[in-house]
mmCIF file of C-alpha atoms in Angstrom:
data_model
loop_
_atom_site.group_PDB
_atom_site.id
_atom_site.type_symbol
_atom_site.label_atom_id
_atom_site.label_comp_id
_atom_site.label_asym_id
_atom_site.label_seq_id
_atom_site.Cartn_x
_atom_site.Cartn_y
_atom_site.Cartn_z
ATOM 1 C CA MET A 147 -9.362 -15.476 -13.281
ATOM 2 C CA LYS A 148 -6.166 -17.339 -12.471
ATOM 3 C CA THR A 149 -4.056 -14.771 -10.664
ATOM 4 C CA LEU A 150 -0.493 -14.617 -9.363
ATOM 5 C CA VAL A 151 -0.119 -12.359 -6.315
ATOM 6 C CA VAL A 152 3.517 -11.319 -5.999
ATOM 7 C CA GLY A 153 4.085 -10.158 -2.432
ATOM 8 C CA GLY A 154 0.940 -11.923 -1.227
ATOM 9 C CA ALA A 155 2.326 -12.638 2.247
ATOM 10 C CA GLY A 156 2.510 -8.929 3.076
ATOM 11 C CA TYR A 157 -0.105 -6.681 4.637
ATOM 12 C CA ILE A 158 -1.977 -5.503 1.545
ATOM 13 C CA GLY A 159 -1.207 -8.560 -0.566
ATOM 14 C CA SER A 160 -2.654 -10.942 2.014
ATOM 15 C CA VAL A 161 -5.885 -8.922 2.293
ATOM 16 C CA VAL A 162 -6.242 -8.773 -1.502
ATOM 17 C CA THR A 163 -5.613 -12.535 -1.698
ATOM 18 C CA ARG A 164 -8.512 -13.157 0.684
ATOM 19 C CA LEU A 165 -10.868 -11.007 -1.358
ATOM 20 C CA LEU A 166 -9.817 -12.624 -4.636
ATOM 21 C CA ILE A 167 -10.659 -16.033 -3.170
ATOM 22 C CA GLN A 168 -14.014 -14.780 -1.854
ATOM 23 C CA ASP A 169 -14.813 -13.512 -5.352
ATOM 24 C CA GLY A 170 -14.058 -16.904 -6.905
ATOM 25 C CA HIS A 171 -10.632 -16.284 -8.438
ATOM 26 C CA GLU A 172 -7.860 -18.881 -8.389
ATOM 27 C CA VAL A 173 -4.801 -17.531 -6.549
ATOM 28 C CA VAL A 174 -1.123 -18.422 -6.398
ATOM 29 C CA VAL A 175 1.133 -16.420 -4.047
ATOM 30 C CA LEU A 176 4.835 -15.688 -4.608
ATOM 31 C CA ASP A 177 6.717 -14.079 -1.704
ATOM 32 C CA ASN A 178 10.186 -14.393 -0.193
ATOM 33 C CA CYS A 179 8.772 -13.537 3.265
ATOM 34 C CA SER A 180 11.553 -11.009 3.914
ATOM 35 C CA THR A 181 8.877 -8.724 5.358
ATOM 36 C CA GLY A 182 5.696 -10.783 4.917
ATOM 37 C CA HIS A 183 4.407 -13.739 6.902
ATOM 38 C CA ALA A 184 3.716 -17.161 5.422
ATOM 39 C CA ASP A 185 0.976 -17.782 7.982
ATOM 40 C CA SER A 186 -1.016 -14.843 6.603
ATOM 41 C CA ILE A 187 -1.600 -16.748 3.358
ATOM 42 C CA PRO A 188 -5.005 -18.482 3.494
ATOM 43 C CA ALA A 189 -5.096 -22.262 3.711
ATOM 44 C CA GLY A 190 -5.407 -24.000 0.364
ATOM 45 C CA VAL A 191 -3.636 -21.278 -1.627
ATOM 46 C CA ARG A 192 -0.579 -22.463 -3.508
ATOM 47 C CA PHE A 193 2.436 -20.649 -2.044
ATOM 48 C CA VAL A 194 5.860 -20.328 -3.672
ATOM 49 C CA GLN A 195 8.431 -18.930 -1.251
ATOM 50 C CA ALA A 196 11.005 -17.319 -3.527
ATOM 51 C CA ASP A 197 12.353 -13.967 -4.701
ATOM 52 C CA ILE A 198 10.665 -12.007 -7.464
ATOM 53 C CA SER A 199 13.373 -13.275 -9.853
ATOM 54 C CA ALA A 200 11.543 -16.644 -9.795
ATOM 55 C CA VAL A 201 8.330 -15.203 -11.230
ATOM 56 C CA GLY A 202 9.062 -16.580 -14.706
ATOM 57 C CA GLU A 203 9.284 -20.125 -13.353
ATOM 58 C CA VAL A 204 5.871 -19.753 -11.703
ATOM 59 C CA LEU A 205 4.263 -18.295 -14.831
ATOM 60 C CA ALA A 206 5.753 -20.850 -17.228
ATOM 61 C CA GLY A 207 3.074 -23.014 -18.837
ATOM 62 C CA ALA A 208 0.445 -22.040 -16.276
ATOM 63 C CA ASP A 209 -1.832 -19.740 -18.342
ATOM 64 C CA PHE A 210 -2.278 -16.988 -15.780
ATOM 65 C CA ASP A 211 -4.863 -14.311 -16.551
ATOM 66 C CA ALA A 212 -3.309 -11.631 -14.350
ATOM 67 C CA VAL A 213 -0.438 -10.697 -12.063
ATOM 68 C CA LEU A 214 -0.904 -8.441 -9.035
ATOM 69 C CA HIS A 215 2.447 -6.954 -8.004
ATOM 70 C CA PHE A 216 2.913 -5.899 -4.353
ATOM 71 C CA ALA A 217 6.555 -6.884 -3.801
ATOM 72 C CA ALA A 218 8.720 -3.900 -2.837
ATOM 73 C CA LYS A 219 10.775 -2.212 -0.169
ATOM 74 C CA SER A 220 8.612 0.578 1.246
ATOM 75 C CA LEU A 221 10.283 2.413 4.155
ATOM 76 C CA VAL A 222 10.731 6.073 3.225
ATOM 77 C CA GLY A 223 13.521 6.829 5.683
ATOM 78 C CA GLU A 224 15.428 3.666 4.804
ATOM 79 C CA SER A 225 15.138 4.478 1.105
ATOM 80 C CA VAL A 226 16.813 7.847 1.663
ATOM 81 C CA ALA A 227 19.618 6.258 3.700
ATOM 82 C CA HIS A 228 20.124 3.216 1.431
ATOM 83 C CA PRO A 229 19.014 4.144 -2.093
ATOM 84 C CA SER A 230 20.828 1.311 -3.869
ATOM 85 C CA LEU A 231 18.741 -1.271 -1.975
ATOM 86 C CA TYR A 232 15.547 0.355 -3.243
ATOM 87 C CA TRP A 233 16.651 0.748 -6.853
ATOM 88 C CA HIS A 234 17.772 -2.862 -6.946
ATOM 89 C CA THR A 235 14.726 -4.402 -5.244
ATOM 90 C CA ASN A 236 11.917 -2.212 -6.540
ATOM 91 C CA VAL A 237 13.107 -1.381 -10.045
ATOM 92 C CA ILE A 238 15.295 -4.286 -11.127
ATOM 93 C CA GLY A 239 12.881 -6.737 -9.520
ATOM 94 C CA SER A 240 9.945 -5.163 -11.346
ATOM 95 C CA ARG A 241 11.864 -5.240 -14.624
ATOM 96 C CA ALA A 242 12.307 -8.998 -14.186
ATOM 97 C CA LEU A 243 8.573 -9.323 -13.494
ATOM 98 C CA LEU A 244 7.626 -7.357 -16.618
ATOM 99 C CA ASP A 245 9.980 -9.444 -18.746
ATOM 100 C CA ALA A 246 8.381 -12.638 -17.404
ATOM 101 C CA ILE A 247 4.862 -11.316 -18.042
ATOM 102 C CA THR A 248 5.785 -10.534 -21.634
ATOM 103 C CA GLU A 249 7.546 -13.853 -22.194
ATOM 104 C CA HIS A 250 4.621 -15.900 -20.901
ATOM 105 C CA GLY A 251 1.824 -13.822 -22.417
ATOM 106 C CA VAL A 252 0.056 -12.710 -19.252
ATOM 107 C CA PRO A 253 -2.512 -10.141 -20.452
ATOM 108 C CA ARG A 254 -3.158 -8.135 -17.248
ATOM 109 C CA LEU A 255 -1.102 -6.454 -14.514
ATOM 110 C CA VAL A 256 -2.186 -4.572 -11.400
ATOM 111 C CA PHE A 257 0.688 -2.686 -9.757
ATOM 112 C CA SER A 258 0.945 -1.408 -6.196
ATOM 113 C CA SER A 259 2.116 2.176 -6.683
ATOM 114 C CA THR A 260 2.109 5.049 -4.191
ATOM 115 C CA ALA A 261 1.211 8.669 -3.535
ATOM 116 C CA ALA A 262 4.913 9.159 -2.747
ATOM 117 C CA VAL A 263 5.486 9.700 -6.485
ATOM 118 C CA TYR A 264 3.931 13.181 -6.115
ATOM 119 C CA GLY A 265 6.446 14.411 -3.529
ATOM 120 C CA GLU A 266 5.531 17.856 -2.179
ATOM 121 C CA PRO A 267 2.492 18.852 -4.283
ATOM 122 C CA ASP A 268 1.537 22.459 -4.969
ATOM 123 C CA THR A 269 -2.226 21.985 -5.321
ATOM 124 C CA PHE A 270 -4.881 19.854 -3.635
ATOM 125 C CA PRO A 271 -6.527 17.470 -3.985
ATOM 126 C CA ILE A 272 -3.854 15.532 -5.867
ATOM 127 C CA THR A 273 -4.952 14.141 -9.225
ATOM 128 C CA GLU A 274 -3.189 11.654 -11.467
ATOM 129 C CA ASP A 275 -2.163 14.607 -13.653
ATOM 130 C CA SER A 276 -0.396 16.378 -10.780
ATOM 131 C CA PRO A 277 3.380 16.755 -11.282
ATOM 132 C CA THR A 278 5.408 13.764 -10.100
ATOM 133 C CA LYS A 279 8.317 15.058 -8.008
ATOM 134 C CA PRO A 280 9.168 12.382 -5.428
ATOM 135 C CA THR A 281 11.120 13.515 -2.369
ATOM 136 C CA SER A 282 12.331 10.027 -1.402
ATOM 137 C CA THR A 283 14.118 7.195 -3.165
ATOM 138 C CA TYR A 284 11.090 5.020 -2.431
ATOM 139 C CA GLY A 285 8.815 7.381 -4.374
ATOM 140 C CA ALA A 286 11.347 7.671 -7.187
ATOM 141 C CA THR A 287 11.579 3.906 -7.626
ATOM 142 C CA LYS A 288 7.805 3.508 -7.732
ATOM 143 C CA LEU A 289 7.577 6.265 -10.348
ATOM 144 C CA ALA A 290 10.273 4.528 -12.394
ATOM 145 C CA VAL A 291 8.248 1.313 -12.368
ATOM 146 C CA ASP A 292 5.115 3.207 -13.410
ATOM 147 C CA MET A 293 7.079 4.599 -16.357
ATOM 148 C CA MET A 294 8.333 1.123 -17.290
ATOM 149 C CA ILE A 295 4.778 -0.195 -17.257
ATOM 150 C CA THR A 296 3.605 2.623 -19.552
ATOM 151 C CA ASN A 297 6.318 1.721 -22.066
ATOM 152 C CA GLU A 298 5.540 -1.990 -21.775
ATOM 153 C CA CYS A 299 1.831 -1.494 -22.447
ATOM 154 C CA ALA A 300 2.580 0.548 -25.570
ATOM 155 C CA ALA A 301 4.978 -2.079 -26.883
ATOM 156 C CA THR A 302 3.197 -5.327 -25.993
ATOM 157 C CA GLU A 303 -0.563 -4.661 -25.643
ATOM 158 C CA LEU A 304 -0.377 -5.410 -21.906
ATOM 159 C CA ALA A 305 -3.430 -4.091 -20.006
ATOM 160 C CA ALA A 306 -2.159 -2.586 -16.757
ATOM 161 C CA VAL A 307 -3.443 -0.569 -13.819
ATOM 162 C CA SER A 308 -1.249 1.254 -11.308
ATOM 163 C CA LEU A 309 -3.008 2.047 -8.043
ATOM 164 C CA ARG A 310 -1.385 4.943 -6.203
ATOM 165 C CA TYR A 311 -2.227 4.399 -2.553
ATOM 166 C CA PHE A 312 -2.421 7.126 -0.015
ATOM 167 C CA ASN A 313 -2.153 5.990 3.638
ATOM 168 C CA VAL A 314 -3.534 2.479 4.066
ATOM 169 C CA ALA A 315 -4.927 1.408 7.443
ATOM 170 C CA GLY A 316 -7.232 -1.070 9.125
ATOM 171 C CA ALA A 317 -7.580 -4.838 8.886
ATOM 172 C CA ALA A 318 -9.962 -7.153 7.041
ATOM 173 C CA TRP A 319 -10.874 -10.827 6.861
ATOM 174 C CA GLY A 320 -8.372 -11.797 9.535
ATOM 175 C CA ALA A 321 -5.374 -10.035 7.975
ATOM 176 C CA GLY A 322 -3.692 -6.797 9.043
ATOM 177 C CA GLU A 323 -0.395 -5.011 9.621
ATOM 178 C CA ARG A 324 2.379 -7.086 11.181
ATOM 179 C CA HIS A 325 5.493 -5.247 10.079
ATOM 180 C CA THR A 326 8.725 -6.051 11.921
ATOM 181 C CA THR A 327 9.788 -2.443 11.363
ATOM 182 C CA GLU A 328 6.602 -0.423 11.656
ATOM 183 C CA THR A 329 6.512 3.129 10.276
ATOM 184 C CA HIS A 330 2.771 3.633 9.799
ATOM 185 C CA LEU A 331 1.102 6.021 12.207
ATOM 186 C CA ILE A 332 -2.044 4.103 13.200
ATOM 187 C CA PRO A 333 -0.428 0.772 14.249
ATOM 188 C CA ILE A 334 2.347 2.650 16.067
ATOM 189 C CA ALA A 335 -0.235 4.789 17.869
ATOM 190 C CA LEU A 336 -2.218 1.693 18.848
ATOM 191 C CA ASP A 337 0.903 0.037 20.261
ATOM 192 C CA ALA A 338 1.681 3.201 22.220
ATOM 193 C CA VAL A 339 -1.795 3.538 23.662
ATOM 194 C CA ALA A 340 -1.789 -0.166 24.617
ATOM 195 C CA GLY A 341 1.591 0.064 26.337
ATOM 196 C CA ARG A 342 3.343 -2.099 23.763
ATOM 197 C CA ARG A 343 5.522 0.953 23.057
ATOM 198 C CA ASP A 344 6.650 3.447 25.648
ATOM 199 C CA LYS A 345 5.539 6.443 23.535
ATOM 200 C CA LEU A 346 4.540 7.781 20.137
ATOM 201 C CA ASN A 347 7.045 10.035 18.376
ATOM 202 C CA ILE A 348 5.643 12.897 16.324
ATOM 203 C CA TYR A 349 8.083 13.738 13.533
ATOM 204 C CA GLY A 350 7.853 17.503 13.661
ATOM 205 C CA ASP A 351 5.185 19.765 15.167
ATOM 206 C CA ASP A 352 6.230 22.844 13.195
ATOM 207 C CA TRP A 353 4.846 21.941 9.777
ATOM 208 C CA PRO A 354 2.799 24.607 7.900
ATOM 209 C CA THR A 355 -0.552 23.018 8.824
ATOM 210 C CA PRO A 356 -3.297 24.160 11.246
ATOM 211 C CA ASP A 357 -1.963 22.107 14.190
ATOM 212 C CA GLY A 358 1.688 21.873 13.079
ATOM 213 C CA THR A 359 1.632 18.173 12.143
ATOM 214 C CA PRO A 360 1.576 16.587 8.651
ATOM 215 C CA ILE A 361 -1.725 15.802 6.961
ATOM 216 C CA ARG A 362 -2.475 12.518 5.215
ATOM 217 C CA ASP A 363 -5.372 10.870 3.390
ATOM 218 C CA TYR A 364 -6.291 7.459 4.852
ATOM 219 C CA VAL A 365 -7.968 4.559 3.050
ATOM 220 C CA HIS A 366 -9.209 1.313 4.591
ATOM 221 C CA VAL A 367 -7.380 -1.805 3.412
ATOM 222 C CA ALA A 368 -10.701 -3.510 2.590
ATOM 223 C CA ASP A 369 -11.600 -0.638 0.255
ATOM 224 C CA LEU A 370 -8.128 -0.850 -1.246
ATOM 225 C CA ALA A 371 -8.509 -4.583 -1.834
ATOM 226 C CA ARG A 372 -11.797 -4.065 -3.651
ATOM 227 C CA ALA A 373 -10.078 -1.595 -5.988
ATOM 228 C CA HIS A 374 -7.559 -4.283 -6.971
ATOM 229 C CA VAL A 375 -10.278 -6.751 -7.871
ATOM 230 C CA LEU A 376 -12.099 -4.099 -9.910
ATOM 231 C CA ALA A 377 -8.829 -3.170 -11.621
ATOM 232 C CA LEU A 378 -8.476 -6.661 -13.094
ATOM 233 C CA THR A 379 -10.996 -5.782 -15.797
ATOM 234 C CA ALA A 380 -10.578 -1.996 -15.969
ATOM 235 C CA ALA A 381 -7.732 -1.508 -18.461
ATOM 236 C CA HIS A 382 -7.826 -2.162 -22.191
ATOM 237 C CA PRO A 383 -4.996 -3.924 -24.070
ATOM 238 C CA GLY A 384 -2.160 -1.464 -24.645
ATOM 239 C CA GLU A 385 -3.408 0.881 -21.888
ATOM 240 C CA HIS A 386 -1.725 1.784 -18.629
ATOM 241 C CA LEU A 387 -4.427 3.186 -16.365
ATOM 242 C CA ILE A 388 -3.220 5.071 -13.267
ATOM 243 C CA CYS A 389 -5.643 5.708 -10.394
ATOM 244 C CA ASN A 390 -5.263 7.362 -7.007
ATOM 245 C CA LEU A 391 -6.835 5.580 -4.041
ATOM 246 C CA GLY A 392 -7.804 7.723 -1.082
ATOM 247 C CA ASN A 393 -10.821 9.074 0.763
ATOM 248 C CA GLY A 394 -10.320 12.656 -0.341
ATOM 249 C CA ASN A 395 -10.122 13.821 3.281
ATOM 250 C CA GLY A 396 -6.968 14.806 5.119
ATOM 251 C CA PHE A 397 -6.252 14.143 8.798
ATOM 252 C CA SER A 398 -3.282 15.480 10.726
ATOM 253 C CA VAL A 399 -1.116 13.352 12.987
ATOM 254 C CA LYS A 400 -2.725 14.970 16.025
ATOM 255 C CA GLN A 401 -6.223 14.268 14.666
ATOM 256 C CA VAL A 402 -5.335 10.597 14.202
ATOM 257 C CA ILE A 403 -3.974 10.448 17.749
ATOM 258 C CA ALA A 404 -7.227 11.916 19.042
ATOM 259 C CA GLU A 405 -9.245 9.306 17.087
ATOM 260 C CA VAL A 406 -7.113 6.479 18.486
ATOM 261 C CA GLU A 407 -7.755 7.744 22.009
ATOM 262 C CA ARG A 408 -11.507 7.991 21.333
ATOM 263 C CA VAL A 409 -11.751 4.467 19.900
ATOM 264 C CA THR A 410 -9.642 2.813 22.595
ATOM 265 C CA GLY A 411 -10.672 4.976 25.560
ATOM 266 C CA LEU A 412 -6.999 5.202 26.520
ATOM 267 C CA GLU A 413 -4.535 8.068 26.772
ATOM 268 C CA MET A 414 -1.396 8.020 24.662
ATOM 269 C CA PRO A 415 2.138 9.112 25.661
ATOM 270 C CA VAL A 416 3.399 11.436 22.909
ATOM 271 C CA VAL A 417 6.815 13.061 22.312
ATOM 272 C CA SER A 418 7.581 15.593 19.559
ATOM 273 C CA GLY A 419 10.864 15.333 17.685
ATOM 274 C CA PRO A 420 12.524 16.539 14.464
ATOM 275 C CA ARG A 421 11.013 16.090 11.039
ATOM 276 C CA ARG A 422 11.723 12.849 9.142
ATOM 277 C CA ALA A 423 13.677 12.949 5.876
ATOM 278 C CA GLY A 424 11.528 12.591 2.750
ATOM 279 C CA ASP A 425 8.174 13.391 4.386
ATOM 280 C CA PRO A 426 5.894 15.863 2.550
ATOM 281 C CA THR A 427 3.649 18.274 4.457
ATOM 282 C CA ARG A 428 0.292 17.276 3.026
ATOM 283 C CA LEU A 429 -1.021 14.451 0.836
ATOM 284 C CA VAL A 430 -4.743 14.351 0.021
ATOM 285 C CA ALA A 431 -6.129 12.452 -2.968
ATOM 286 C CA SER A 432 -8.653 13.011 -5.666
ATOM 287 C CA ALA A 433 -10.009 9.536 -6.412
ATOM 288 C CA ASP A 434 -12.410 10.691 -9.147
ATOM 289 C CA ARG A 435 -10.675 8.594 -11.808
ATOM 290 C CA ALA A 436 -10.982 5.443 -9.683
ATOM 291 C CA ARG A 437 -14.682 6.166 -9.280
ATOM 292 C CA GLU A 438 -15.148 6.690 -13.019
ATOM 293 C CA ARG A 439 -12.947 3.910 -14.413
ATOM 294 C CA LEU A 440 -13.068 1.272 -11.681
ATOM 295 C CA GLY A 441 -16.532 1.935 -10.291
ATOM 296 C CA TRP A 442 -14.833 2.206 -6.896
ATOM 297 C CA GLU A 443 -16.081 4.047 -3.834
ATOM 298 C CA PRO A 444 -14.449 3.959 -0.361
ATOM 299 C CA GLN A 445 -16.864 2.664 2.266
ATOM 300 C CA HIS A 446 -14.959 3.046 5.545
ATOM 301 C CA ASP A 447 -14.099 6.155 7.582
ATOM 302 C CA LEU A 448 -11.117 6.857 9.840
ATOM 303 C CA ARG A 449 -12.900 5.593 12.958
ATOM 304 C CA GLN A 450 -13.551 2.210 11.317
ATOM 305 C CA MET A 451 -9.926 1.978 10.181
ATOM 306 C CA VAL A 452 -8.722 2.589 13.735
ATOM 307 C CA ALA A 453 -11.274 0.214 15.256
ATOM 308 C CA ASP A 454 -10.426 -2.638 12.880
ATOM 309 C CA ALA A 455 -6.694 -2.128 13.328
ATOM 310 C CA TRP A 456 -7.169 -2.045 17.116
ATOM 311 C CA GLU A 457 -9.053 -5.339 17.102
ATOM 312 C CA PHE A 458 -6.418 -6.974 14.890
ATOM 313 C CA SER A 459 -3.440 -5.680 16.876
ATOM 314 C CA ASN A 460 -4.955 -6.994 20.098
ATOM 315 C CA SER A 461 -5.563 -10.418 18.532
ATOM 316 C CA VAL A 462 -1.936 -10.592 17.394
ATOM 317 C CA ALA A 463 -0.668 -9.471 20.794
ATOM 318 C CA ALA A 464 -2.764 -12.148 22.497
ATOM 319 C CA GLN A 465 -1.058 -14.853 20.423
ATOM 320 C CA GLU A 466 2.488 -13.680 21.134
ATOM 321 C CA PRO A 467 4.503 -15.514 23.824
ATOM 322 C CA ARG A 468 4.766 -13.656 27.091
#
């Protein structure tokens, strides 16, 4: 297929772009590089550096088969402190993208959604039918876009898939996490254990969990990328398919720290502090629908995620000026 990857210079978008190319798809990337990196786009891929508002210009007359939409603000704490930024970027930007898709007759959309739409769930594992009660502006904006996509599919015969990620980790095919402002546990822990940070902050050790720290479901970015490629042909015209992506296993912050120390053979400096606004206690996925509808199965465990992220973070550090 001829695919437009919006947000393809970011962490997940750049990994998905690599897999699309490996699988023989033609790829164009649109990204303003506000958080992504132009050098993470593979050589030979057409790259348009522009805001999401330019998506219509890229689609015009080009006969794209699909759009994969990764462009968004995604920092939970920032979204709580600056909600207008998130509503404008995530929702208004996505509205412009949907309008362009409709105008230019693109038949397929794959959307990067999030487990944050579920908020503080009452039952586990979380299914796609679990109540959506986001506790952060970030989660609320992603839910709003999911709702817009549902309406658009009903009105226009668009075939769309929303993939609700749980915690993504690891690296694949030479691409990994390079966030300027890093909030994800595994890369922060790896920086701390390597001495690139002075310590790791635990946001609350008094949560109602066995060891007092929050529990999350982790999925390898390579597994996540494969789900996007499978999603290109999963939905029928007029259908909005929503699938959770996770391993179905929960690990606490302290368990992740222990795994990082095992993989690296190094001890980590850790400091406990107050809870972070918008964080739920526990998020663990049921990915049964992804298995049934996408034919998807996660292949990588937590140790592999940590090991791949460790290798990538060291390669990036080695290239940085001293």
